[in-house]
Amino acid sequence: LEFGCTVLLIDHHRKPAGDIANLIDDVSGATGKTGVADTIIGLYRKRMETVATLKATGRDQDEKELAVKFDKEFCSWQYLGEADEVAKTEGRQEILDGLDDFGGETTVTKLADYLGKSKSYIHKVLCKLETEGIVSQPRSRGPYKRVHHSPGEQGEQGEQGEQSENNDSLGFNNLTHSENGYQNGRLQPYFDDFDPPSEDTGYLNYSSHYDD
C-alpha cells in the first residue's frame, strides 16, 4: 500500500479431492503460500464448459464468486455477473429449452428425467416462471405449457401499460388534437409552412407554432 503496487503470484491448483472448491486448500503445495497472501483468487471450470467461476477471498474483502466466460476471438475472460445470478438464469433457460424440446408442453416428471434434475428443483423453477407469465399450468398437477412471448416482450408491455396509466392520471389520454395541440398524450405542433426535404441535408423544412 505504501508504494501503490501489487505483487501478483500465479500458482497451480492441486488435484481436486472432491467437488467442493476451497480457495486456500486448493493451492498446490504447503499452506504457507496462502498464509502470507492478502488476497487469494481461484479460477474454477468444469471440463468441456466455457463458463467458469472466479472466486476471491482475502483479509480486507468479502468473499466473491463471479461468473466469467473465455472469449476465443479476443483471447480474454469476459465478466458475466454474479455466479449465483448467472447460474439461476442458465437453469431457467435450460428448463425452457427442455420445454421446447417437448413441443412446448410436458410434465415435471418427464422434464426432470430429460434434464437429469430433481423433480422438486424443476417444479420450483416452473412455479417461479408461472408467476412471471412465462409458462402456464392449465390443470392442477397437469403438464406445464410454454407461453409464446419472451420475458422482454412481457416487460415492454408492462412498461407501456404503466406509462399509459400515468398519462391517463394526468388527463393526457382524453385530450384531442383540437384541445391545446395534444395528441395521444404528446404535444403536437400546428404546421403553417411545409417544404419538401432539402437536397443538401435531407431534412424536412417547416415552421410551426403551438396553441396557447
mmCIF file of C-alpha atoms in Angstrom, residues 61-187:
data_model
loop_
_atom_site.group_PDB
_atom_site.id
_atom_site.type_symbol
_atom_site.label_atom_id
_atom_site.label_comp_id
_atom_site.label_asym_id
_atom_site.label_seq_id
_atom_site.Cartn_x
_atom_site.Cartn_y
_atom_site.Cartn_z
ATOM 1 C CA GLN A 61 -12.596 -8.037 1.427
ATOM 2 C CA ASP A 62 -15.692 -10.198 1.433
ATOM 3 C CA GLU A 63 -15.725 -13.467 -0.449
ATOM 4 C CA LYS A 64 -16.854 -13.132 -4.055
ATOM 5 C CA GLU A 65 -17.868 -15.569 -6.777
ATOM 6 C CA LEU A 66 -18.066 -14.148 -10.294
ATOM 7 C CA ALA A 67 -19.111 -15.890 -13.499
ATOM 8 C CA VAL A 68 -16.719 -15.400 -16.426
ATOM 9 C CA LYS A 69 -16.521 -16.785 -19.943
ATOM 10 C CA PHE A 70 -13.471 -17.160 -22.156
ATOM 11 C CA ASP A 71 -13.732 -15.257 -25.441
ATOM 12 C CA LYS A 72 -11.653 -17.092 -28.044
ATOM 13 C CA GLU A 73 -11.824 -14.203 -30.501
ATOM 14 C CA PHE A 74 -10.242 -11.678 -28.122
ATOM 15 C CA CYS A 75 -8.340 -14.256 -26.002
ATOM 16 C CA SER A 76 -9.717 -12.820 -22.784
ATOM 17 C CA TRP A 77 -12.138 -13.619 -19.985
ATOM 18 C CA GLN A 78 -15.441 -11.736 -20.113
ATOM 19 C CA TYR A 79 -17.369 -10.873 -16.946
ATOM 20 C CA LEU A 80 -20.940 -12.255 -16.941
ATOM 21 C CA GLY A 81 -22.159 -11.267 -13.482
ATOM 22 C CA GLU A 82 -22.500 -12.725 -10.004
ATOM 23 C CA ALA A 83 -22.098 -16.504 -10.155
ATOM 24 C CA ASP A 84 -25.355 -17.235 -8.298
ATOM 25 C CA GLU A 85 -27.433 -14.980 -10.547
ATOM 26 C CA VAL A 86 -25.891 -16.360 -13.733
ATOM 27 C CA ALA A 87 -26.491 -19.922 -12.530
ATOM 28 C CA LYS A 88 -30.153 -19.122 -11.875
ATOM 29 C CA THR A 89 -30.543 -17.611 -15.331
ATOM 30 C CA GLU A 90 -28.864 -20.570 -17.017
ATOM 31 C CA GLY A 91 -31.018 -23.005 -15.020
ATOM 32 C CA ARG A 92 -34.195 -21.243 -16.090
ATOM 33 C CA GLN A 93 -33.115 -21.213 -19.716
ATOM 34 C CA GLU A 94 -32.237 -24.915 -19.572
ATOM 35 C CA ILE A 95 -35.767 -25.713 -18.392
ATOM 36 C CA LEU A 96 -37.348 -23.509 -21.070
ATOM 37 C CA ASP A 97 -35.204 -25.184 -23.719
ATOM 38 C CA GLY A 98 -36.327 -28.551 -22.358
ATOM 39 C CA LEU A 99 -39.961 -27.497 -22.682
ATOM 40 C CA ASP A 100 -39.307 -26.502 -26.281
ATOM 41 C CA ASP A 101 -37.781 -29.928 -26.948
ATOM 42 C CA PHE A 102 -41.094 -31.450 -25.854
ATOM 43 C CA GLY A 103 -43.031 -29.190 -28.206
ATOM 44 C CA GLY A 104 -43.667 -26.533 -25.565
ATOM 45 C CA GLU A 105 -45.615 -28.744 -23.135
ATOM 46 C CA THR A 106 -44.659 -31.560 -20.750
ATOM 47 C CA THR A 107 -44.891 -32.735 -17.147
ATOM 48 C CA VAL A 108 -42.489 -32.121 -14.283
ATOM 49 C CA THR A 109 -41.541 -35.810 -14.153
ATOM 50 C CA LYS A 110 -40.694 -36.070 -17.845
ATOM 51 C CA LEU A 111 -38.748 -32.810 -17.794
ATOM 52 C CA ALA A 112 -36.791 -33.866 -14.698
ATOM 53 C CA ASP A 113 -35.855 -37.204 -16.286
ATOM 54 C CA TYR A 114 -34.918 -35.487 -19.554
ATOM 55 C CA LEU A 115 -32.660 -32.889 -17.916
ATOM 56 C CA GLY A 116 -31.317 -35.157 -15.186
ATOM 57 C CA LYS A 117 -32.566 -32.846 -12.427
ATOM 58 C CA SER A 118 -34.687 -33.489 -9.344
ATOM 59 C CA LYS A 119 -38.451 -33.070 -9.648
ATOM 60 C CA SER A 120 -38.501 -30.664 -6.707
ATOM 61 C CA TYR A 121 -35.988 -28.367 -8.442
ATOM 62 C CA ILE A 122 -37.873 -28.461 -11.757
ATOM 63 C CA HIS A 123 -41.185 -27.778 -10.000
ATOM 64 C CA LYS A 124 -39.719 -24.861 -8.031
ATOM 65 C CA VAL A 125 -38.345 -23.162 -11.143
ATOM 66 C CA LEU A 126 -41.540 -23.785 -13.142
ATOM 67 C CA CYS A 127 -43.647 -22.251 -10.365
ATOM 68 C CA LYS A 128 -41.440 -19.158 -10.478
ATOM 69 C CA LEU A 129 -41.736 -18.990 -14.267
ATOM 70 C CA GLU A 130 -45.514 -19.358 -13.963
ATOM 71 C CA THR A 131 -45.782 -16.348 -11.647
ATOM 72 C CA GLU A 132 -43.837 -14.350 -14.245
ATOM 73 C CA GLY A 133 -46.222 -15.414 -17.018
ATOM 74 C CA ILE A 134 -43.564 -17.317 -18.960
ATOM 75 C CA VAL A 135 -45.183 -20.751 -18.535
ATOM 76 C CA SER A 136 -48.671 -21.877 -17.503
ATOM 77 C CA GLN A 137 -50.275 -24.948 -15.935
ATOM 78 C CA PRO A 138 -53.906 -25.084 -17.128
ATOM 79 C CA ARG A 139 -54.773 -28.074 -14.920
ATOM 80 C CA SER A 140 -53.628 -28.769 -11.374
ATOM 81 C CA ARG A 141 -50.918 -31.454 -11.424
ATOM 82 C CA GLY A 142 -51.096 -31.334 -15.205
ATOM 83 C CA PRO A 143 -48.383 -30.503 -17.741
ATOM 84 C CA TYR A 144 -46.756 -27.097 -17.990
ATOM 85 C CA LYS A 145 -47.028 -25.136 -21.228
ATOM 86 C CA ARG A 146 -44.701 -22.518 -22.672
ATOM 87 C CA VAL A 147 -46.385 -19.127 -23.101
ATOM 88 C CA HIS A 148 -45.474 -17.794 -26.517
ATOM 89 C CA HIS A 149 -43.925 -14.457 -25.678
ATOM 90 C CA SER A 150 -40.487 -13.618 -24.368
ATOM 91 C CA PRO A 151 -39.879 -12.097 -20.929
ATOM 92 C CA GLY A 152 -38.575 -8.962 -22.669
ATOM 93 C CA GLU A 153 -41.810 -8.536 -24.590
ATOM 94 C CA GLN A 154 -43.801 -9.009 -21.415
ATOM 95 C CA GLY A 155 -41.702 -6.359 -19.687
ATOM 96 C CA GLU A 156 -42.200 -3.926 -22.564
ATOM 97 C CA GLN A 157 -45.966 -4.485 -22.463
ATOM 98 C CA GLY A 158 -45.969 -3.863 -18.730
ATOM 99 C CA GLU A 159 -43.985 -0.630 -19.144
ATOM 100 C CA GLN A 160 -46.317 0.579 -21.889
ATOM 101 C CA GLY A 161 -49.357 -0.159 -19.735
ATOM 102 C CA GLU A 162 -47.811 1.641 -16.780
ATOM 103 C CA GLN A 163 -46.942 4.643 -18.956
ATOM 104 C CA SER A 164 -50.498 4.751 -20.302
ATOM 105 C CA GLU A 165 -51.908 4.719 -16.761
ATOM 106 C CA ASN A 166 -49.559 7.530 -15.739
ATOM 107 C CA ASN A 167 -50.595 9.620 -18.742
ATOM 108 C CA ASP A 168 -54.262 9.000 -18.029
ATOM 109 C CA SER A 169 -53.839 10.139 -14.429
ATOM 110 C CA LEU A 170 -52.681 13.485 -15.823
ATOM 111 C CA GLY A 171 -55.627 13.659 -18.208
ATOM 112 C CA PHE A 172 -53.494 13.403 -21.356
ATOM 113 C CA ASN A 173 -55.237 10.352 -22.808
ATOM 114 C CA ASN A 174 -58.550 12.196 -23.066
ATOM 115 C CA LEU A 175 -57.149 15.176 -24.968
ATOM 116 C CA THR A 176 -57.566 15.513 -28.730
ATOM 117 C CA HIS A 177 -55.664 17.442 -31.365
ATOM 118 C CA SER A 178 -58.144 20.322 -31.083
ATOM 119 C CA GLU A 179 -57.523 20.711 -27.372
ATOM 120 C CA ASN A 180 -54.347 22.764 -26.973
ATOM 121 C CA GLY A 181 -52.428 20.762 -29.547
ATOM 122 C CA TYR A 182 -52.323 17.498 -27.594
ATOM 123 C CA GLN A 183 -52.496 14.223 -29.497
ATOM 124 C CA ASN A 184 -52.114 10.817 -27.800
ATOM 125 C CA GLY A 185 -50.522 12.309 -24.718
ATOM 126 C CA ARG A 186 -47.941 14.323 -26.708
ATOM 127 C CA LEU A 187 -47.767 17.991 -27.607
#
